[in-house]
Amino acid sequence: MGRTTGPEASRGSRTPFGDALRAGPDLDLAAVDTRSTPAFRGGKRKAARLMAAGAGELDELQERLFAEAKFGGKRAVLLVLQGMDTSGKSGVIRHVAALFNPAGVRYHAFKAPTKEERAHGFLWRVRNALPMPGQVGIFDRSHYEDVLVVRVHDLVPRSVWSRRYRQINDFEARTSESGTAIVKVMLHISNEEQKARLMRRLLRPDKWWKYSPRDVDERALWPAYLEAYEAAMRRCSTDVAPWYVVPADRRWYARLAVQQLMLERLRQLDPQWPPPAFDVEQEKRRVAAS
Ligand code: AMP
Ligand code: MG
């Protein structure tokens, strides 16, 4: 993974955030500085300005995608968000999803599977939650839980979860072939930052609802989770569906990075306004005469 400080967000098909954050087969999560801000130089206020500057373009790109689908286009974008407890998934979703027209967004949060979900293969509920053509899908957790929490807690035998990496790659390749561009993000916080955030939750009545005593038990399994994350990203960061590791100790950077990754991907898709399905000049005359 490139960790050099690159230029700020740019026009065209350049992908500075994608290049700087992409996970490769030799990913070493422990070596990532979770306070770093790859592809960006500056602080919170500058990041907010850059995010505001990109908002209009992101909105238009999504509207184009939506318009394309109205006339038979099959393309969609899917953001997959993973991260340890308190890594900031819900904050990123709040800030990034707010940049889109809600009519074009499909959000789904993955919890421990229900009885019905457990009766099917692990990808069943994921297929059902995919974005429709023209939509931006947002997965708050995902099928990766089936090789993360499931692996860490031995919820199924090793022989079962170890096959899932290939099954996930096949599934994502087919999904991408049928028109859905997949952007996978791990919000990567440090162990100390998680401790501080859990403690802060306990100090604030308005954050108690987010706290679960179980989070402390999960925290004790930190090394096992890191290992599981690393394995998933090493094996499932593919050309069609790359994984990006976003340092997330600084919330403002995580939000900016996810927005820029989506912007870069949508620019590559370059959705087009559909041509008119009618004679524009003739319709102008009809409206004028009406
Ligand atoms: P939260 O995102 O804080 O609401 O928590 C959702 C919980 O559901 C997390 O503890 C996840 O690990 C858990 N979860 C999600 N998917 C699965 C799964 N496939 N198997 C077991 N637990 C899961
Ligand atoms: Mg939680």
CSV table of C-alpha atoms and ligand atoms in Angstrom, one decimal:
chain,number,residue,atom,x,y,z
A,1,MET,CA,0.0,0.0,0.0
A,2,GLY,CA,1.4,3.4,-1.0
A,3,ARG,CA,1.7,5.6,2.1
A,4,THR,CA,3.3,8.6,0.5
A,5,THR,CA,1.6,12.0,0.9
A,6,GLY,CA,0.2,12.7,-2.5
A,7,PRO,CA,-1.5,15.7,-4.1
A,8,GLU,CA,-5.0,16.8,-3.0
A,9,ALA,CA,-8.1,15.6,-4.8
A,10,SER,CA,-7.9,16.3,-8.5
A,11,ARG,CA,-10.0,16.4,-11.7
A,12,GLY,CA,-10.2,13.8,-14.4
A,13,SER,CA,-9.6,10.2,-14.0
A,14,ARG,CA,-6.8,10.5,-11.5
A,15,THR,CA,-7.3,8.6,-8.3
A,16,PRO,CA,-5.0,9.9,-5.6
A,17,PHE,CA,-7.0,8.6,-2.6
A,18,GLY,CA,-7.6,5.2,-4.3
A,19,ASP,CA,-3.9,4.9,-5.1
A,20,ALA,CA,-2.8,5.9,-1.6
A,21,LEU,CA,-5.3,3.8,0.3
A,22,ARG,CA,-5.6,0.6,-1.7
A,23,ALA,CA,-4.8,-2.7,0.1
A,24,GLY,CA,-2.5,-5.2,-1.5
A,25,PRO,CA,-1.6,-8.8,-0.9
A,26,ASP,CA,1.1,-7.8,1.6
A,27,LEU,CA,-1.0,-5.5,3.7
A,28,ASP,CA,0.3,-5.0,7.2
A,29,LEU,CA,-2.4,-3.3,9.3
A,30,ALA,CA,-0.1,-2.9,12.3
A,31,ALA,CA,2.2,-0.8,10.1
A,32,VAL,CA,-0.5,1.7,9.1
A,33,ASP,CA,-0.4,5.0,11.0
A,34,THR,CA,-4.1,5.4,12.0
A,35,ARG,CA,-3.6,9.1,12.5
A,36,SER,CA,-2.1,9.7,9.1
A,37,THR,CA,-4.0,11.4,6.3
A,38,PRO,CA,-2.8,9.8,3.0
A,39,ALA,CA,-3.3,11.9,-0.2
A,40,PHE,CA,-4.2,15.0,1.8
A,41,ARG,CA,-2.1,17.7,3.4
A,42,GLY,CA,-3.9,20.0,5.8
A,43,GLY,CA,-6.3,19.9,8.7
A,44,LYS,CA,-10.0,19.7,9.6
A,45,ARG,CA,-11.1,23.0,8.1
A,46,LYS,CA,-9.4,22.4,4.8
A,47,ALA,CA,-10.8,18.9,4.6
A,48,ALA,CA,-14.3,20.3,5.2
A,49,ARG,CA,-13.8,22.8,2.4
A,50,LEU,CA,-12.6,20.1,0.0
A,51,MET,CA,-15.6,18.0,0.9
A,52,ALA,CA,-18.0,20.9,0.3
A,53,ALA,CA,-16.2,21.5,-3.0
A,54,GLY,CA,-16.8,17.9,-4.2
A,55,ALA,CA,-20.4,17.7,-3.0
A,56,GLY,CA,-22.0,19.2,-6.1
A,57,GLU,CA,-20.0,17.0,-8.5
A,58,LEU,CA,-20.9,13.9,-6.5
A,59,ASP,CA,-24.5,14.8,-6.5
A,60,GLU,CA,-24.5,15.3,-10.3
A,61,LEU,CA,-22.7,12.1,-11.0
A,62,GLN,CA,-25.2,10.2,-9.0
A,63,GLU,CA,-28.1,11.9,-10.7
A,64,ARG,CA,-26.6,11.0,-14.1
A,65,LEU,CA,-26.3,7.4,-12.9
A,66,PHE,CA,-29.9,7.5,-11.9
A,67,ALA,CA,-31.0,9.0,-15.2
A,68,GLU,CA,-29.0,6.4,-17.1
A,69,ALA,CA,-30.9,3.6,-15.3
A,70,LYS,CA,-34.2,5.1,-16.1
A,71,PHE,CA,-33.4,4.4,-19.8
A,72,GLY,CA,-32.1,0.9,-19.3
A,73,GLY,CA,-28.7,1.5,-17.7
A,74,LYS,CA,-27.6,-1.2,-15.4
A,75,ARG,CA,-24.9,0.5,-13.4
A,76,ALA,CA,-24.8,1.1,-9.7
A,77,VAL,CA,-22.1,1.8,-7.0
A,78,LEU,CA,-21.8,-0.1,-3.8
A,79,LEU,CA,-19.9,1.2,-0.7
A,80,VAL,CA,-19.0,-1.5,1.7
A,81,LEU,CA,-18.0,-0.2,5.2
A,82,GLN,CA,-16.3,-2.2,7.8
A,83,GLY,CA,-14.4,-1.3,10.9
A,84,MET,CA,-14.1,-2.2,14.6
A,85,ASP,CA,-16.6,-0.9,17.1
A,86,THR,CA,-16.4,2.9,17.4
A,87,SER,CA,-14.4,3.2,14.2
A,88,GLY,CA,-16.9,5.8,12.9
A,89,LYS,CA,-19.0,3.9,10.4
A,90,SER,CA,-22.2,5.6,11.3
A,91,GLY,CA,-20.6,9.1,11.2
A,92,VAL,CA,-19.1,8.4,7.8
A,93,ILE,CA,-22.5,7.2,6.6
A,94,ARG,CA,-24.3,10.2,8.0
A,95,HIS,CA,-21.8,12.6,6.3
A,96,VAL,CA,-21.4,10.8,3.0
A,97,ALA,CA,-25.0,9.6,2.5
A,98,ALA,CA,-26.1,13.2,3.1
A,99,LEU,CA,-24.3,14.2,-0.1
A,100,PHE,CA,-26.7,12.1,-2.2
A,101,ASN,CA,-30.3,12.3,-3.2
A,102,PRO,CA,-32.0,9.9,-0.8
A,103,ALA,CA,-34.1,8.6,-3.7
A,104,GLY,CA,-30.9,7.2,-5.2
A,105,VAL,CA,-29.5,5.6,-2.0
A,106,ARG,CA,-30.1,2.1,-0.7
A,107,TYR,CA,-28.8,1.6,2.8
A,108,HIS,CA,-28.5,-1.7,4.6
A,109,ALA,CA,-27.0,-2.6,8.0
A,110,PHE,CA,-25.9,-6.1,8.6
A,111,LYS,CA,-26.5,-7.5,12.1
A,112,ALA,CA,-26.2,-11.1,13.4
A,113,PRO,CA,-28.2,-13.1,11.0
A,114,THR,CA,-31.9,-13.8,11.7
A,115,LYS,CA,-33.3,-17.4,11.7
A,116,GLU,CA,-34.5,-16.9,8.2
A,117,GLU,CA,-31.1,-15.6,7.0
A,118,ARG,CA,-29.3,-18.5,8.7
A,119,ALA,CA,-31.4,-20.9,6.7
A,120,HIS,CA,-29.8,-19.6,3.5
A,121,GLY,CA,-26.2,-19.4,2.3
A,122,PHE,CA,-24.3,-16.4,3.8
A,123,LEU,CA,-24.5,-14.4,0.6
A,124,TRP,CA,-28.3,-14.7,0.3
A,125,ARG,CA,-29.1,-11.6,2.4
A,126,VAL,CA,-26.3,-9.7,0.7
A,127,ARG,CA,-27.7,-10.3,-2.8
A,128,ASN,CA,-31.1,-9.1,-1.5
A,129,ALA,CA,-29.6,-5.9,-0.3
A,130,LEU,CA,-27.7,-4.9,-3.4
A,131,PRO,CA,-28.4,-1.5,-4.9
A,132,MET,CA,-30.8,-1.3,-7.9
A,133,PRO,CA,-29.4,0.1,-11.2
A,134,GLY,CA,-28.8,3.8,-10.8
A,135,GLN,CA,-28.5,3.7,-7.0
A,136,VAL,CA,-25.7,4.1,-4.6
A,137,GLY,CA,-25.7,1.2,-2.1
A,138,ILE,CA,-24.3,1.6,1.3
A,139,PHE,CA,-23.5,-1.5,3.4
A,140,ASP,CA,-23.0,-0.8,7.1
A,141,ARG,CA,-21.0,-4.0,7.8
A,142,SER,CA,-21.5,-6.7,5.1
A,143,HIS,CA,-20.7,-10.3,4.0
A,144,TYR,CA,-17.2,-9.7,5.4
A,145,GLU,CA,-18.7,-10.3,8.9
A,146,ASP,CA,-18.8,-13.9,7.8
A,147,VAL,CA,-15.0,-14.0,7.7
A,148,LEU,CA,-14.5,-11.5,10.6
A,149,VAL,CA,-16.7,-12.0,13.7
A,150,VAL,CA,-17.5,-15.5,12.4
A,151,ARG,CA,-13.8,-16.4,12.1
A,152,VAL,CA,-12.8,-14.8,15.4
A,153,HIS,CA,-15.6,-16.5,17.4
A,154,ASP,CA,-15.5,-19.9,15.5
A,155,LEU,CA,-19.2,-19.5,14.7
A,156,VAL,CA,-18.7,-22.0,11.9
A,157,PRO,CA,-15.8,-24.5,11.4
A,158,ARG,CA,-12.6,-23.3,9.8
A,159,SER,CA,-13.3,-25.5,6.8
A,160,VAL,CA,-16.4,-23.5,6.1
A,161,TRP,CA,-15.1,-19.9,6.6
A,162,SER,CA,-11.9,-20.6,4.8
A,163,ARG,CA,-13.8,-21.3,1.6
A,164,ARG,CA,-15.7,-18.0,1.9
A,165,TYR,CA,-12.9,-15.8,0.6
A,166,ARG,CA,-13.1,-17.4,-2.8
A,167,GLN,CA,-16.9,-17.4,-2.7
A,168,ILE,CA,-16.8,-13.7,-1.9
A,169,ASN,CA,-14.4,-13.0,-4.8
A,170,ASP,CA,-16.6,-15.0,-7.2
A,171,PHE,CA,-19.7,-13.2,-5.9
A,172,GLU,CA,-18.1,-9.7,-6.2
A,173,ALA,CA,-16.8,-10.5,-9.7
A,174,ARG,CA,-20.3,-11.4,-10.9
A,175,THR,CA,-21.8,-8.4,-9.2
A,176,SER,CA,-19.3,-6.1,-10.8
A,177,GLU,CA,-19.8,-7.7,-14.2
A,178,SER,CA,-23.5,-7.1,-14.0
A,179,GLY,CA,-22.8,-3.4,-13.5
A,180,THR,CA,-22.2,-2.6,-9.9
A,181,ALA,CA,-18.9,-0.9,-9.0
A,182,ILE,CA,-17.8,-2.0,-5.6
A,183,VAL,CA,-15.8,0.2,-3.2
A,184,LYS,CA,-14.8,-1.5,0.0
A,185,VAL,CA,-13.5,0.6,3.0
A,186,MET,CA,-12.1,-0.5,6.3
A,187,LEU,CA,-12.1,2.4,8.8
A,188,HIS,CA,-8.9,1.6,10.7
A,189,ILE,CA,-8.6,3.0,14.2
A,190,SER,CA,-5.9,2.2,16.8
A,191,ASN,CA,-6.5,0.2,19.9
A,192,GLU,CA,-5.9,3.3,22.1
A,193,GLU,CA,-8.3,5.4,20.1
A,194,GLN,CA,-11.0,2.8,20.5
A,195,LYS,CA,-10.4,2.8,24.3
A,196,ALA,CA,-10.8,6.6,24.4
A,197,ARG,CA,-13.9,6.5,22.3
A,198,LEU,CA,-15.6,3.8,24.4
A,199,MET,CA,-14.7,5.8,27.6
A,200,ARG,CA,-16.2,9.0,26.0
A,201,ARG,CA,-19.4,7.1,25.2
A,202,LEU,CA,-19.7,6.2,28.9
A,203,LEU,CA,-19.3,9.9,29.9
A,204,ARG,CA,-22.1,11.0,27.6
A,205,PRO,CA,-25.8,10.1,28.2
A,206,ASP,CA,-26.5,10.8,24.5
A,207,LYS,CA,-24.0,8.1,23.6
A,208,TRP,CA,-25.1,5.4,26.0
A,209,TRP,CA,-27.4,3.9,23.3
A,210,LYS,CA,-24.4,3.2,21.2
A,211,TYR,CA,-22.5,1.4,24.0
A,212,SER,CA,-22.7,-2.3,24.6
A,213,PRO,CA,-20.9,-4.1,27.4
A,214,ARG,CA,-20.1,-6.7,24.8
A,215,ASP,CA,-17.8,-4.1,23.0
A,216,VAL,CA,-15.3,-4.5,25.8
A,217,ASP,CA,-15.2,-8.3,25.4
A,218,GLU,CA,-14.7,-7.8,21.6
A,219,ARG,CA,-12.0,-5.4,22.4
A,220,ALA,CA,-10.1,-8.1,24.2
A,221,LEU,CA,-10.0,-10.0,20.9
A,222,TRP,CA,-8.3,-7.1,19.0
A,223,PRO,CA,-5.3,-9.1,17.7
A,224,ALA,CA,-7.6,-11.8,16.4
A,225,TYR,CA,-9.8,-9.2,14.6
A,226,LEU,CA,-6.8,-7.5,13.1
A,227,GLU,CA,-5.6,-10.9,11.8
A,228,ALA,CA,-9.0,-11.6,10.3
A,229,TYR,CA,-9.2,-8.2,8.7
A,230,GLU,CA,-5.8,-8.5,7.2
A,231,ALA,CA,-6.6,-12.0,5.8
A,232,ALA,CA,-9.9,-10.7,4.3
A,233,MET,CA,-8.2,-7.7,2.7
A,234,ARG,CA,-5.2,-9.6,1.4
A,235,ARG,CA,-7.3,-12.2,-0.2
A,236,CYS,CA,-10.3,-10.2,-1.4
A,237,SER,CA,-8.8,-6.9,-2.6
A,238,THR,CA,-9.2,-7.5,-6.3
A,239,ASP,CA,-9.0,-5.2,-9.3
A,240,VAL,CA,-12.8,-5.2,-9.7
A,241,ALA,CA,-13.5,-4.8,-6.0
A,242,PRO,CA,-10.5,-3.3,-4.2
A,243,TRP,CA,-10.2,-2.8,-0.5
A,244,TYR,CA,-9.2,0.6,0.9
A,245,VAL,CA,-7.7,1.0,4.3
A,246,VAL,CA,-8.7,4.5,5.6
A,247,PRO,CA,-6.8,5.7,8.7
A,248,ALA,CA,-9.7,6.7,11.0
A,249,ASP,CA,-8.4,8.1,14.2
A,250,ARG,CA,-9.2,11.5,12.7
A,251,ARG,CA,-12.8,11.4,11.9
A,252,TRP,CA,-12.7,14.4,9.5
A,253,TYR,CA,-10.1,12.6,7.4
A,254,ALA,CA,-12.1,9.3,7.3
A,255,ARG,CA,-15.2,11.3,6.0
A,256,LEU,CA,-13.1,13.1,3.4
A,257,ALA,CA,-11.4,9.9,2.2
A,258,VAL,CA,-14.6,8.0,1.8
A,259,GLN,CA,-16.2,10.9,-0.1
A,260,GLN,CA,-13.1,11.1,-2.4
A,261,LEU,CA,-13.0,7.4,-3.0
A,262,MET,CA,-16.7,7.5,-4.1
A,263,LEU,CA,-16.0,10.6,-6.2
A,264,GLU,CA,-13.0,9.0,-7.9
A,265,ARG,CA,-15.0,5.8,-8.7
A,266,LEU,CA,-18.0,7.7,-10.0
A,267,ARG,CA,-15.8,9.8,-12.2
A,268,GLN,CA,-14.3,6.6,-13.7
A,269,LEU,CA,-17.8,5.3,-14.4
A,270,ASP,CA,-18.5,8.7,-16.1
A,271,PRO,CA,-22.3,8.2,-16.3
A,272,GLN,CA,-24.0,10.2,-19.1
A,273,TRP,CA,-27.2,12.2,-19.4
A,274,PRO,CA,-29.5,10.1,-21.6
A,275,PRO,CA,-30.3,11.6,-25.0
A,276,PRO,CA,-33.9,12.9,-25.4
A,277,ALA,CA,-36.5,10.3,-26.2
A,278,PHE,CA,-38.4,12.9,-28.1
A,279,ASP,CA,-37.8,15.7,-30.7
A,280,VAL,CA,-36.6,18.6,-28.6
A,281,GLU,CA,-37.4,21.4,-31.2
A,282,GLN,CA,-40.8,20.0,-31.8
A,283,GLU,CA,-41.6,19.9,-28.1
A,284,LYS,CA,-40.4,23.5,-27.7
A,285,ARG,CA,-42.9,24.6,-30.3
A,286,ARG,CA,-45.7,22.6,-28.7
A,287,VAL,CA,-44.9,24.0,-25.2
A,288,ALA,CA,-44.8,27.5,-26.7
A,289,ALA,CA,-48.1,27.0,-28.4
A,290,SER,CA,-49.8,25.5,-25.4
B,1,AMP,P1,-23.7,-2.9,15.3
B,1,AMP,O1,-23.1,-2.6,13.9
B,1,AMP,O2,-22.9,-2.2,16.4
B,1,AMP,O3,-25.1,-2.6,15.4
B,1,AMP,O4,-23.5,-4.4,15.6
B,1,AMP,C1,-24.0,-5.4,14.8
B,1,AMP,C2,-23.4,-6.7,15.3
B,1,AMP,O5,-23.8,-7.8,14.4
B,1,AMP,C3,-21.9,-6.7,15.3
B,1,AMP,O6,-21.5,-7.2,16.5
B,1,AMP,C4,-21.5,-7.7,14.2
B,1,AMP,O7,-20.3,-8.4,14.4
B,1,AMP,C5,-22.7,-8.6,14.2
B,1,AMP,N1,-22.9,-9.4,12.9
B,1,AMP,C6,-23.0,-8.9,11.7
B,1,AMP,N2,-23.0,-9.8,10.8
B,1,AMP,C7,-22.8,-11.0,11.4
B,1,AMP,C8,-22.7,-12.4,11.1
B,1,AMP,N3,-22.8,-12.7,9.7
B,1,AMP,N4,-22.6,-13.3,12.0
B,1,AMP,C9,-22.5,-12.9,13.3
B,1,AMP,N5,-22.6,-11.7,13.7
B,1,AMP,C10,-22.7,-10.7,12.8
B,2,MG,MG,-21.7,-1.6,18.0
